Coordinates of C-alpha atoms in Angstrom, one line a residue:
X7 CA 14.5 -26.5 1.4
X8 CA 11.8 -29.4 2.1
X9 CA 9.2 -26.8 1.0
X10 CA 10.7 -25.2 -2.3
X11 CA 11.4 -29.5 -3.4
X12 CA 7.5 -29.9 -2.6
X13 CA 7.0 -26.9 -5.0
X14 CA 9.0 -28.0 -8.2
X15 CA 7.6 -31.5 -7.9
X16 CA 4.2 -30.1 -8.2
X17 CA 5.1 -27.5 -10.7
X18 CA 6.4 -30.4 -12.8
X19 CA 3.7 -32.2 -12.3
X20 CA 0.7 -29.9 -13.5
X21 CA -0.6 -30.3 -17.4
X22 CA -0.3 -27.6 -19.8
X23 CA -3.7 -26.2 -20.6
X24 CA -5.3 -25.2 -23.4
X25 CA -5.7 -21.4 -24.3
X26 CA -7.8 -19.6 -26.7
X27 CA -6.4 -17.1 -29.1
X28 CA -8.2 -13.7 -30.8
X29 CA -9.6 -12.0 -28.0
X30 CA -6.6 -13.0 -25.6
X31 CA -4.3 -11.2 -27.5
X32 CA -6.4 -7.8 -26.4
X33 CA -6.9 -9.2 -22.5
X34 CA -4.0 -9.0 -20.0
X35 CA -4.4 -12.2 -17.6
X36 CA -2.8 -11.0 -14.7
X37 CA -2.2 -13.0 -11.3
X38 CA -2.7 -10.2 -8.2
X39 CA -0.8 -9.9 -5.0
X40 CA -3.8 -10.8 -3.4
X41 CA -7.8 -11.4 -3.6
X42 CA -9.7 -8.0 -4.3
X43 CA -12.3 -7.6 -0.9
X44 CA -12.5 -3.9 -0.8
X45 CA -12.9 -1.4 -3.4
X46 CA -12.5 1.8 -1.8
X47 CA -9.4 3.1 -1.6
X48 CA -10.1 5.3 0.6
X49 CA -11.5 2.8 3.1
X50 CA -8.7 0.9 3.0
X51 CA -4.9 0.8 2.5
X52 CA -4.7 -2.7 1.6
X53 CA -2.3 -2.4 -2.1
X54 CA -4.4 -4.7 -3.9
X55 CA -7.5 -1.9 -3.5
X56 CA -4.7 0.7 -4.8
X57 CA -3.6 -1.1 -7.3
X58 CA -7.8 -1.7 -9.0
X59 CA -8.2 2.1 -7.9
X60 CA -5.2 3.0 -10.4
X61 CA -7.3 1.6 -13.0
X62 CA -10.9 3.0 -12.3
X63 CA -9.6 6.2 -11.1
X64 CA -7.4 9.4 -11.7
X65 CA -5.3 11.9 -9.9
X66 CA -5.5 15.8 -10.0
X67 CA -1.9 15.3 -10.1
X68 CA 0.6 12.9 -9.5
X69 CA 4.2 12.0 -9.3
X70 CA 6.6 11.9 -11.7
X71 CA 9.9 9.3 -11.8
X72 CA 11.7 11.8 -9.9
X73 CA 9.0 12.3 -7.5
X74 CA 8.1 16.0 -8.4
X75 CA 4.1 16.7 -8.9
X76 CA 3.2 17.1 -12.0
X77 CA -0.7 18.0 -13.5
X78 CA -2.7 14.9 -14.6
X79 CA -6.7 15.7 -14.3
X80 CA -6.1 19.5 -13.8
X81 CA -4.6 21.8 -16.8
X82 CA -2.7 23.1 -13.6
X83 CA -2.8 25.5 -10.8
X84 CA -2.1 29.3 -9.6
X85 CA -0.9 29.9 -6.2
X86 CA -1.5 33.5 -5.2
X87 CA 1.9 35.3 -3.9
X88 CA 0.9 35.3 -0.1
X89 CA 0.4 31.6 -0.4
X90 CA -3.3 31.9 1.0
X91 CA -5.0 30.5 -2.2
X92 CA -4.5 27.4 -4.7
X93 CA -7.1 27.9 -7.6
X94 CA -6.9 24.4 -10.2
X95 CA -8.7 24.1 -13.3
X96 CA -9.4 20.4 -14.5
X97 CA -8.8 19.5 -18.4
X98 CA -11.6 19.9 -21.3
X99 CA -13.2 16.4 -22.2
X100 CA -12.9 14.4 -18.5
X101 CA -16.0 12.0 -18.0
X102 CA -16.7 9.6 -15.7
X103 CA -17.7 6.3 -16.7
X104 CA -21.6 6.6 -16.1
X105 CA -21.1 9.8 -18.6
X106 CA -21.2 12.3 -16.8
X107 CA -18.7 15.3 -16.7
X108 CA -16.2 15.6 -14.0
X109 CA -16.9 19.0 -12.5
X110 CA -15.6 20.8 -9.6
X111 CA -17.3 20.0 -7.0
X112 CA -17.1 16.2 -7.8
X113 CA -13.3 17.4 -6.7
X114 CA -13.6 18.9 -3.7
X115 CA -16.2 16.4 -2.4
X116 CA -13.4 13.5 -3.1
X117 CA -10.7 15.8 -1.5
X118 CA -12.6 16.1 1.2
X119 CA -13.4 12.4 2.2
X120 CA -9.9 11.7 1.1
X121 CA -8.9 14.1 3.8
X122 CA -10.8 12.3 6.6
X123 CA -8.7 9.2 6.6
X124 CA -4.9 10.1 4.8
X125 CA -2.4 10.6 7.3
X126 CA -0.5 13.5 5.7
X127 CA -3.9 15.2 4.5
X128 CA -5.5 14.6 8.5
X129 CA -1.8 16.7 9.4
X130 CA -2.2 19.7 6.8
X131 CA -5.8 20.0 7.3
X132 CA -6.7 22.3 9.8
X133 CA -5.0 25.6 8.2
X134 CA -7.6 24.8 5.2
X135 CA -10.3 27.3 5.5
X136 CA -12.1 26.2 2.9
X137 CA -12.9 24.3 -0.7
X138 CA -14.7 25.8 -2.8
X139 CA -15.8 25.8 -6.6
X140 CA -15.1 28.9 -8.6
X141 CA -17.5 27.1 -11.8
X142 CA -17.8 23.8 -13.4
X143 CA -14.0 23.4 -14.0
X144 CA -12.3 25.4 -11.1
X145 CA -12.1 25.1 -7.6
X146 CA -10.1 26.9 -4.7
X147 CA -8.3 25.6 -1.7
X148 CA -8.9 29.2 0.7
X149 CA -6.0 28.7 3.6
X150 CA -5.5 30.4 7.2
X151 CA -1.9 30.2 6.1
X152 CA 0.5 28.9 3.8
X153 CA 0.9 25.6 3.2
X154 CA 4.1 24.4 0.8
X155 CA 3.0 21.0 1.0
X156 CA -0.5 20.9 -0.4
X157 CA 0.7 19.3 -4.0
X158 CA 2.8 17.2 -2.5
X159 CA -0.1 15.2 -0.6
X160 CA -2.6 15.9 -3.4
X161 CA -0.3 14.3 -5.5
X162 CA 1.0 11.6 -3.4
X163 CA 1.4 7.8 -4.2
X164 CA 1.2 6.4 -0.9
X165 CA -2.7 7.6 -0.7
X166 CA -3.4 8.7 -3.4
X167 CA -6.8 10.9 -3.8
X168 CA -8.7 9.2 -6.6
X169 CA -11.7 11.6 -7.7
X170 CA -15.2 10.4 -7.6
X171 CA -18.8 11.8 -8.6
X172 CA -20.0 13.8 -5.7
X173 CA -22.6 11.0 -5.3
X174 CA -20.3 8.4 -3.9
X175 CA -17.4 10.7 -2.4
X176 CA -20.6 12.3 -0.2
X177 CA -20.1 8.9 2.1
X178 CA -18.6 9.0 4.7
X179 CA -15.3 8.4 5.0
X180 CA -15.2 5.6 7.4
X181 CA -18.4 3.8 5.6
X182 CA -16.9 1.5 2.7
X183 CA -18.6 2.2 -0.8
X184 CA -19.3 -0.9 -3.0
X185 CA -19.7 1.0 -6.3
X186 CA -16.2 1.8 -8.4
X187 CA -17.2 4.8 -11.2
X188 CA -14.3 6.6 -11.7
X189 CA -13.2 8.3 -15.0
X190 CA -9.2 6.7 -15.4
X191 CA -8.6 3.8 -18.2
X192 CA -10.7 1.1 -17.3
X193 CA -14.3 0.9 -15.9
X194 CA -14.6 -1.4 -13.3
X195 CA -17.1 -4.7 -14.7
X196 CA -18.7 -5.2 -11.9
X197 CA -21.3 -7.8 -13.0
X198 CA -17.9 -10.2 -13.5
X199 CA -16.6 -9.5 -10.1
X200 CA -16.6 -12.8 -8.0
X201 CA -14.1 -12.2 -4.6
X202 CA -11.8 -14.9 -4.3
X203 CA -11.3 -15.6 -7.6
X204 CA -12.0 -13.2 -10.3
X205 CA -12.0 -9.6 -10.8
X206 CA -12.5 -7.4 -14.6
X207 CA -11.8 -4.1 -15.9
X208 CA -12.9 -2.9 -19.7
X209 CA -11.1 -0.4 -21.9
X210 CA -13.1 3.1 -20.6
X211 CA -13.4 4.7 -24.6
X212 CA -13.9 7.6 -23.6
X213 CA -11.1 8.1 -21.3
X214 CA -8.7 11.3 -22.3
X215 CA -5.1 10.8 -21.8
X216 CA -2.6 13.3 -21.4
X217 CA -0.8 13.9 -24.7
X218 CA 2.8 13.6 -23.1
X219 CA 4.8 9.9 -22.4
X220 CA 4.3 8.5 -19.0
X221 CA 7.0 9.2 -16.6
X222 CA 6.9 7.8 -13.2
X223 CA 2.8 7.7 -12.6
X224 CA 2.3 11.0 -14.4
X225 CA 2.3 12.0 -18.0
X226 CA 0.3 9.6 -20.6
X227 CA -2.1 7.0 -19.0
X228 CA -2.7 4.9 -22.2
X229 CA -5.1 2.3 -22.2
X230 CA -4.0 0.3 -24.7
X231 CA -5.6 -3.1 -23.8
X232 CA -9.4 -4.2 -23.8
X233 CA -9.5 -6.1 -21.0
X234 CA -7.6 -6.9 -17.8
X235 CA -8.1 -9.8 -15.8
X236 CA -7.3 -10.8 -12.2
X237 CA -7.0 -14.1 -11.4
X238 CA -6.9 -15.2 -8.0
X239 CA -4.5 -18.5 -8.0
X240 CA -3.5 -19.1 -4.0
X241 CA -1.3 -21.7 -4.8
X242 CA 2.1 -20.6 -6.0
X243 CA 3.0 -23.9 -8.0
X244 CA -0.2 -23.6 -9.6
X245 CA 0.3 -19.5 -10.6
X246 CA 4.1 -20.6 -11.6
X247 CA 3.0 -23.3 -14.2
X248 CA 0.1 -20.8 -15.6
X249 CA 3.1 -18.2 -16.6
X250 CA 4.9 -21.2 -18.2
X251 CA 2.2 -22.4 -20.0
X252 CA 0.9 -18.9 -21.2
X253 CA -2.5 -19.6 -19.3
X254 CA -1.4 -16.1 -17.7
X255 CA 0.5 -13.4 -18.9
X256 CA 1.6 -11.6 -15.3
X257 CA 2.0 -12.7 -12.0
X258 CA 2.5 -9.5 -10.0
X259 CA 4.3 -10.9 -7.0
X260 CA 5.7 -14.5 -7.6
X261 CA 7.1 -16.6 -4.8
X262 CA 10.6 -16.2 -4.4
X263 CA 11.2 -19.9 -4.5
X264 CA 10.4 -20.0 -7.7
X265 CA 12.0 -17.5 -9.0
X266 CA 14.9 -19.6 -10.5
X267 CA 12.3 -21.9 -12.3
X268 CA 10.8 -18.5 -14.1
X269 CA 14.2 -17.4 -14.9
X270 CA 14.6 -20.4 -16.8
X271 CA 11.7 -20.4 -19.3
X272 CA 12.8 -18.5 -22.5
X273 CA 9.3 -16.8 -22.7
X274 CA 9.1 -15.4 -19.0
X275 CA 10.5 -11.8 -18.3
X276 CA 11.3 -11.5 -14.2
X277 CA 12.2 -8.1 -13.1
X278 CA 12.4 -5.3 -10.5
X279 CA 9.2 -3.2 -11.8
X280 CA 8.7 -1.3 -8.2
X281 CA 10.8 1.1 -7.3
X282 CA 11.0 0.7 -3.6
X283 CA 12.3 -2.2 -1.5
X284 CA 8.9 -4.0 -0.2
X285 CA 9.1 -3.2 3.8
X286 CA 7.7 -5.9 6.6
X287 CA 5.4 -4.6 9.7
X288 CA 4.5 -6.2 12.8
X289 CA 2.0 -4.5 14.1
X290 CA 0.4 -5.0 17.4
X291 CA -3.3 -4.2 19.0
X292 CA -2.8 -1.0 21.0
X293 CA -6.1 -1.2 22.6
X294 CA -5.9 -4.9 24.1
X295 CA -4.5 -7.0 26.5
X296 CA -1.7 -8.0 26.2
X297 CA 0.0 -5.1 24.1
X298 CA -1.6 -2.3 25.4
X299 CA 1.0 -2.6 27.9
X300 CA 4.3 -0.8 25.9
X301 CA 6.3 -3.3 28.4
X302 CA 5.0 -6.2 26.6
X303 CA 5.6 -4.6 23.2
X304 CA 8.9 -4.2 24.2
X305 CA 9.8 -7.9 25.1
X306 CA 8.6 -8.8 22.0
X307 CA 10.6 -6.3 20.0
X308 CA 13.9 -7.8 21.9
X309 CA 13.0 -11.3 20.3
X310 CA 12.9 -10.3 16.6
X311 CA 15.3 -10.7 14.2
X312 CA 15.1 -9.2 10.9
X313 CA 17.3 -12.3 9.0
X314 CA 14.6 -14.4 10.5
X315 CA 11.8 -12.9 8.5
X316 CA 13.7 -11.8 5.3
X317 CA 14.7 -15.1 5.0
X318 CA 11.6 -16.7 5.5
X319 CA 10.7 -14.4 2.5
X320 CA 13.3 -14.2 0.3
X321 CA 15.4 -16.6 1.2
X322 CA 19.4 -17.0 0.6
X323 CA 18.7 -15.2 -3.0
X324 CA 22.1 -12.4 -3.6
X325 CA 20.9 -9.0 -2.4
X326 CA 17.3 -10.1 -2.2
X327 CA 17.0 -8.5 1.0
X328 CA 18.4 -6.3 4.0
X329 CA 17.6 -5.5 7.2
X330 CA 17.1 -2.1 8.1
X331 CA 16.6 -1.4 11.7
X332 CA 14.7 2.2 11.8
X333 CA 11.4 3.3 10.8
X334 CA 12.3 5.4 8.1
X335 CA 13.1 4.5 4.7
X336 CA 16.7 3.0 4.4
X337 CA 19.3 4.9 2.1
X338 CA 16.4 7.7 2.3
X339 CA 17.9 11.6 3.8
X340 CA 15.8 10.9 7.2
X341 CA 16.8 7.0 7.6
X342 CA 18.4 6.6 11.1
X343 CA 18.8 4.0 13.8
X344 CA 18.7 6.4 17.3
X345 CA 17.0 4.7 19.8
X346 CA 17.2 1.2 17.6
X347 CA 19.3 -0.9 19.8
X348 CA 16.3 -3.0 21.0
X349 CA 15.6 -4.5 17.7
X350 CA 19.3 -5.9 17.7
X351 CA 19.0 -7.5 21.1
X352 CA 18.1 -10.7 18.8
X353 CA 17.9 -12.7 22.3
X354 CA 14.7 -15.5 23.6
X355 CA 15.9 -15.7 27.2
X356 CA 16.1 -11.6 27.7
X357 CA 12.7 -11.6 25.7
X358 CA 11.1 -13.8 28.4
X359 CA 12.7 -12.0 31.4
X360 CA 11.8 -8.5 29.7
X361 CA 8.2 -10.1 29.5
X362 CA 7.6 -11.5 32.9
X363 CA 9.1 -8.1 34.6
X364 CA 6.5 -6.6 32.2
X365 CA 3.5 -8.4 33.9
X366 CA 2.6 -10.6 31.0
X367 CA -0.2 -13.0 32.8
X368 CA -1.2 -15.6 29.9
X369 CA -3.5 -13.2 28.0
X370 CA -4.9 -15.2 24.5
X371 CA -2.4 -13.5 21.8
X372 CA -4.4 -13.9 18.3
X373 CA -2.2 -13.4 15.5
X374 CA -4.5 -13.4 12.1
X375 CA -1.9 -14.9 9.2
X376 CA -2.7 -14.5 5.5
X377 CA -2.4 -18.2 4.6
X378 CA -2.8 -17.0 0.9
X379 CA -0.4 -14.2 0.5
X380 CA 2.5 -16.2 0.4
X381 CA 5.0 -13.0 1.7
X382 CA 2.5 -11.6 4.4
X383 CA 1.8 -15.2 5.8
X384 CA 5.4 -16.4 5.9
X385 CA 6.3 -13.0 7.9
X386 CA 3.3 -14.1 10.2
X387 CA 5.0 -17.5 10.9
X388 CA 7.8 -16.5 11.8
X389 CA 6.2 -14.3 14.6
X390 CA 4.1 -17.1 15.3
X391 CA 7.1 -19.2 16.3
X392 CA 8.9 -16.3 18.4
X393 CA 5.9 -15.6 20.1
X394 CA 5.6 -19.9 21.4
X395 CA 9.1 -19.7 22.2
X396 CA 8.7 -17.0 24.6
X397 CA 5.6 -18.8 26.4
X398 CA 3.1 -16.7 25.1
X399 CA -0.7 -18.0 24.7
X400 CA -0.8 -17.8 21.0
X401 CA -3.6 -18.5 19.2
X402 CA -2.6 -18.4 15.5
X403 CA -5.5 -17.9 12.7
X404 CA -5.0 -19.0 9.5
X405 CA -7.5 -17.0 6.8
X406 CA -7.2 -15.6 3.1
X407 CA -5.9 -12.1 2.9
X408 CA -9.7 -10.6 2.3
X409 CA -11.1 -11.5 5.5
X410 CA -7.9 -10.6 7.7
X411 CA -8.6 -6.8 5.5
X412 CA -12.1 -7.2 7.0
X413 CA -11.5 -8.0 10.5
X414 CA -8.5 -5.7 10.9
X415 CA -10.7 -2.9 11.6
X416 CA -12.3 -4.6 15.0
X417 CA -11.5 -3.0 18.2
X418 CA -13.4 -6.0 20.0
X419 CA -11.5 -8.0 22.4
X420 CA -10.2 -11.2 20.9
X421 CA -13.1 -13.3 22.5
X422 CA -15.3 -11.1 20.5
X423 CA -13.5 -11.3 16.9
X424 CA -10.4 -9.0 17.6
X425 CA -7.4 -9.7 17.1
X426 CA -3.7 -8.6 18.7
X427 CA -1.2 -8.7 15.9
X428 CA -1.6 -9.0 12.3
X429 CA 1.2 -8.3 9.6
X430 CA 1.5 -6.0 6.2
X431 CA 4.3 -4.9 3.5
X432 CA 4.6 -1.4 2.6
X433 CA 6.6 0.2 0.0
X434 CA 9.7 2.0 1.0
X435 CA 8.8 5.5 -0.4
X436 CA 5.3 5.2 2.3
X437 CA 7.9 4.9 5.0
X438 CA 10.4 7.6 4.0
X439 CA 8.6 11.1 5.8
X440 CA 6.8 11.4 8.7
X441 CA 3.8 13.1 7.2
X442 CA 2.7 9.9 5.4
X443 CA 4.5 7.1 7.3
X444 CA 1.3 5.6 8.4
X445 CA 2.8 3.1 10.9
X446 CA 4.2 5.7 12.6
X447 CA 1.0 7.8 13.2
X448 CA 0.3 7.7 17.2
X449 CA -3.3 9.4 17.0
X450 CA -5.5 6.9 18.8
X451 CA -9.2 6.1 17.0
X452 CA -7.5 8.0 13.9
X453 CA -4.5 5.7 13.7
X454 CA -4.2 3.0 11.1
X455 CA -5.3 -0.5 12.3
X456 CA -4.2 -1.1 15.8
X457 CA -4.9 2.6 16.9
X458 CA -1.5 3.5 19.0
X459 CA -1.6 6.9 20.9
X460 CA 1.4 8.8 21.9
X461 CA 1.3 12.9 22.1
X462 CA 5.0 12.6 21.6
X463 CA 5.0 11.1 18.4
X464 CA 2.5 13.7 17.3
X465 CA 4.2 16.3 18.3
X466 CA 7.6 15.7 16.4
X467 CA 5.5 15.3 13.6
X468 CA 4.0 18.5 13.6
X469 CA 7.9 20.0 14.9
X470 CA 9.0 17.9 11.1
X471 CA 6.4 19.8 9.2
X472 CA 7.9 23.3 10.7
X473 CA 11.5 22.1 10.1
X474 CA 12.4 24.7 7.3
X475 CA 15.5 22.0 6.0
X476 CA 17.2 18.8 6.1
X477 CA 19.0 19.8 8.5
X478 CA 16.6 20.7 10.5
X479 CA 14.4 18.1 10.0
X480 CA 17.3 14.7 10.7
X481 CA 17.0 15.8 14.3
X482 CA 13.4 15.5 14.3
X483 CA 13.3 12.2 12.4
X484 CA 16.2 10.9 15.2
X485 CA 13.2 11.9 17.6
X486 CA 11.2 10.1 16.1
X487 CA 12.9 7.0 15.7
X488 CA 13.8 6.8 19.5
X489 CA 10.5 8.0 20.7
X490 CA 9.1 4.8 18.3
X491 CA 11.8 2.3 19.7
X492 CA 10.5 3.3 23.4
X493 CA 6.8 2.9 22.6
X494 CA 6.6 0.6 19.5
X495 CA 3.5 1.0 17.1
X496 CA 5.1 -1.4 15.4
X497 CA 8.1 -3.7 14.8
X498 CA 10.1 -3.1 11.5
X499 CA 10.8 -6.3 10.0
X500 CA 13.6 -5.4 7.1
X501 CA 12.5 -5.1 3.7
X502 CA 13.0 -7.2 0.9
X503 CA 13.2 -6.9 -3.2
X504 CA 9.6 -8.2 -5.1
X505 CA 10.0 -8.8 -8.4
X506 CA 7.7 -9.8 -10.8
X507 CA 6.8 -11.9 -14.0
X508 CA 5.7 -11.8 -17.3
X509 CA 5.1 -13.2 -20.6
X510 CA 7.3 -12.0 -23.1
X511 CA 5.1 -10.5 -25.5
X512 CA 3.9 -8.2 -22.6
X513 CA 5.4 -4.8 -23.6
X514 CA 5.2 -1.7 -21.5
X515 CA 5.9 -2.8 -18.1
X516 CA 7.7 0.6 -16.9
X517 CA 9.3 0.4 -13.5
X518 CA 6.5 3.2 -11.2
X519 CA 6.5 3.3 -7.4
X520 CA 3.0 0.7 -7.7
X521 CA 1.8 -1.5 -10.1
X522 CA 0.0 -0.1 -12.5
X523 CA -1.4 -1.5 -15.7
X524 CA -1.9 1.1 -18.6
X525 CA 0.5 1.5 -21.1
X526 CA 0.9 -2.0 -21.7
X527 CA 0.0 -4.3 -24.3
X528 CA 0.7 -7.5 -26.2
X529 CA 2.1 -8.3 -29.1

């Protein structure tokens, strides 16, 4: 309570500034979920790099409000009747934003460093003979066998694969690119990029919609602004009194404290635009001391207690939150809790029995908090505080949310710039299947951030994928869920409900499964 009566007094506090009219009334000002580092989104998971690639980029097809795949570049597709072969054939008129016509093989190069590094494209990927272009607008995927699933990853939003020009989408897959050409909505102004505080994105005029209303994130992608701008504001009070004002028109993830102070301003709209509860993860450093040992992991996991971290989120606020103690999706067909029970052991003094029988011998724990994402860094405190009360050397780094995407991907020893846990959100439709539940993939160097390995794991995901039904597959998913509990590539944290605000001459903010900024306007 101390710290939400420290952020209305300075939210009270702060002038009203002065704001220009004309052009404004074209520009969205928005206020990201965090500071834009990285601009591959193939590179990197981080939501903030999704969220730009939405704008700069667009799908061969994506998903609907239902979640079926529908045709967004492509015209559509033939799938010969043994299955062996998917021919597409992109839309007339589709440049990129250097001018250039998207061809084929601008396709299949993005498909294929898209492949490399998405978890459910790295599992379908080995029946895929080949890619190949049939002419400047038609490409074939050429299979061993029959793959059912091919749209539904192509199509994904988790990961979505964003077509490039063959130039960029030639580099490697694990070497970041630093230039954004794409041919969605906006061009990317890169000359007006400044990390940490500012990034742009300009009306792309020659950009060819789909003539069909938006539904979900397919259908019509309508640029209908100039200009959107992201301003990065790290303090919340500060981004709270810039909606109030008018100084910004959208703050995409506001601080739940401050909710009821939004609420009350006449001209600010907060709602539920994401579809998906937002989901917290722990997740520990497989490949150092001390949580390479699964012992270790273990203890730890008997400590947590999801209230703990929702709270430290959401707070008290009515159905703001829940726990939900499985790693799958909860309310989702494959959301169990077999295997769960050490997540509700909720007790310190088992926790430090559990981690002296485990061997633990003082080993430096760095945990790398977020101290500008306000949801992130609060989930990092809390661990932070479990972690001293069980004994543990903790060494607790306070950075902004760019560099802790930046060092994430060192597999040095903490002495050396590593790190041993770190925290992230995910949406709850990445964490309902197994074939893109990235947390959940146990395939060592391949492995999202923290690199667990466990053939187990990977073998009941490839057993999922065979599963010809739901009833087939629960079993599988109860597999998994007590194979994770007795290894733990990470700790699920609960998930909680992010809103977010706007002014209310905004119009167009559709509810989508990620925030996405075409279609909407000002009045």
């Amino acid at each position: 309570m101390h710290r939400r009566t420290l952020l209305q007094a300075s939210l009270a506090a702060l002038p009203a500034p002065a704001f220009a009219q004309g052009a404004t009334a074209r520009t969205l000002r928005v206020i990201p979920q965090a500071n834009l580092t990285s601009l591959d989104p193939v590179w990197t998971t981080a939501v903030v790099t999704r969220n730009h690639a939405f704008l700069v980029y667009d799908q061969l097809c994506a998903q609907d409000a239902k979640g079926e795949i529908r045709p967004q570049m492509v015209e559509g597709w033939v799938r010969e009747a043994d299955g062996l072969a998917w021919t597409f054939t992109l839309r007339e008129g589709l440049r990129f934003h250097d001018g250039e016509r998207v061809l084929a093989r601008d396709c299949i190069a993005s498909i294929k460093r898209w492949a490399r590094r998405d978890p459910f494209a790295q599992v379908l990927w080995p029946p895929v003979a080949e890619v190949e272009a049939l002419d400047d607008r038609r490409f074939r995927f050429r299979l061993n066998r029959p793959l059912p699933l091919l749209l539904m990853a192509l199509g994904q939003t988790q990961f979505p694969c964003f077509i490039m020009p063959e130039r960029i989408a030639s580099t490697d897959a694990f070497q970041q690119i630093r230039e954004a050409v794409g041919s969605g909505p906006f061009r990317f102004v890169a000359n007006e990029w400044n990390p940490g505080q500012r990034a742009v994105w300009a009306k792309f005029d020659g950009y060819v919609p789909r003539q069909e209303p938006v539904d979900g994130l397919a259908g019509g992608r309508m640029p209908r602004l100039d200009r959107v701008e992201w301003t990065v504001i790290s303090d919340p009070a500060t981004s709270a009194n810039a909606m109030t004002t008018g100084e910004q028109d959208y703050w995409e993830y506001p601080l739940h404290d401050l909710l009821p102070l939004l609420r009350r301003n006449r001209e600010v709209v907060v709602e539920q635009r994401l579809l998906d509860g937002t989901y917290g993860i722990c997740r520990f450093n497989h490949l150092q001391p001390p949580f390479n040992n699964p012992g270790i992991r273990r203890a730890v996991a008997m400590a947590v207690d999801q209230r703990d971290y929702m709270r430290a989120v959401a707070g008290n606020e009515k159905h703001g939150w829940e726990v939900c103690e499985g790693v799958f999706t909860c309310g989702t067909p494959l959301a169990n809790e077999a295997g769960s029970e050490i997540l509700k052991v909720h007790n310190i003094d088992r926790a430090r029995a559990a981690l002296k029988e485990a061997g633990y011998a003082g080993e430096k724990v760095v945990l790398v908090a977020p101290g500008d994402y306000p949801q992130i860094n609060a989930l990092s405190l809390v661990t932070a505080d479990l972690l001293t009360r069980l004994g543990m050397n903790l060494e607790l780094v306070s950075t902004d949310w760019g560099t802790l995407v930046q060092r994430r991907v060192s597999k040095e020893p903490v002495e050396k710039g590593g790190w041993s846990i770190i925290h992230t959100t995910s949406s709850g439709q990445s964490l309902a299947l197994p074939v893109y539940h990235l947390f959940l993939r146990a395939n060592g160097a391949n492995a999202w951030f923290g690199w667990p390995s466990d053939r187990e794991i990977e073998r009941l995901r490839a057993a999922w994928l065979e599963a010809p039904d739901l009833a087939a597959q629960k079993p599988v998913a109860e597999a998994l869920n007590r194979r994770a509990m007795e290894v733990l590539p990470y700790i699920p944290l609960g998930f909680y409900w992010q809103p977010s605000a706007w002014r209310r001459n905004v119009t167009g903010a559709f509810r989508a499964p990620a925030t996405v900024f075409w279609n909407m306007s000002k009045a």
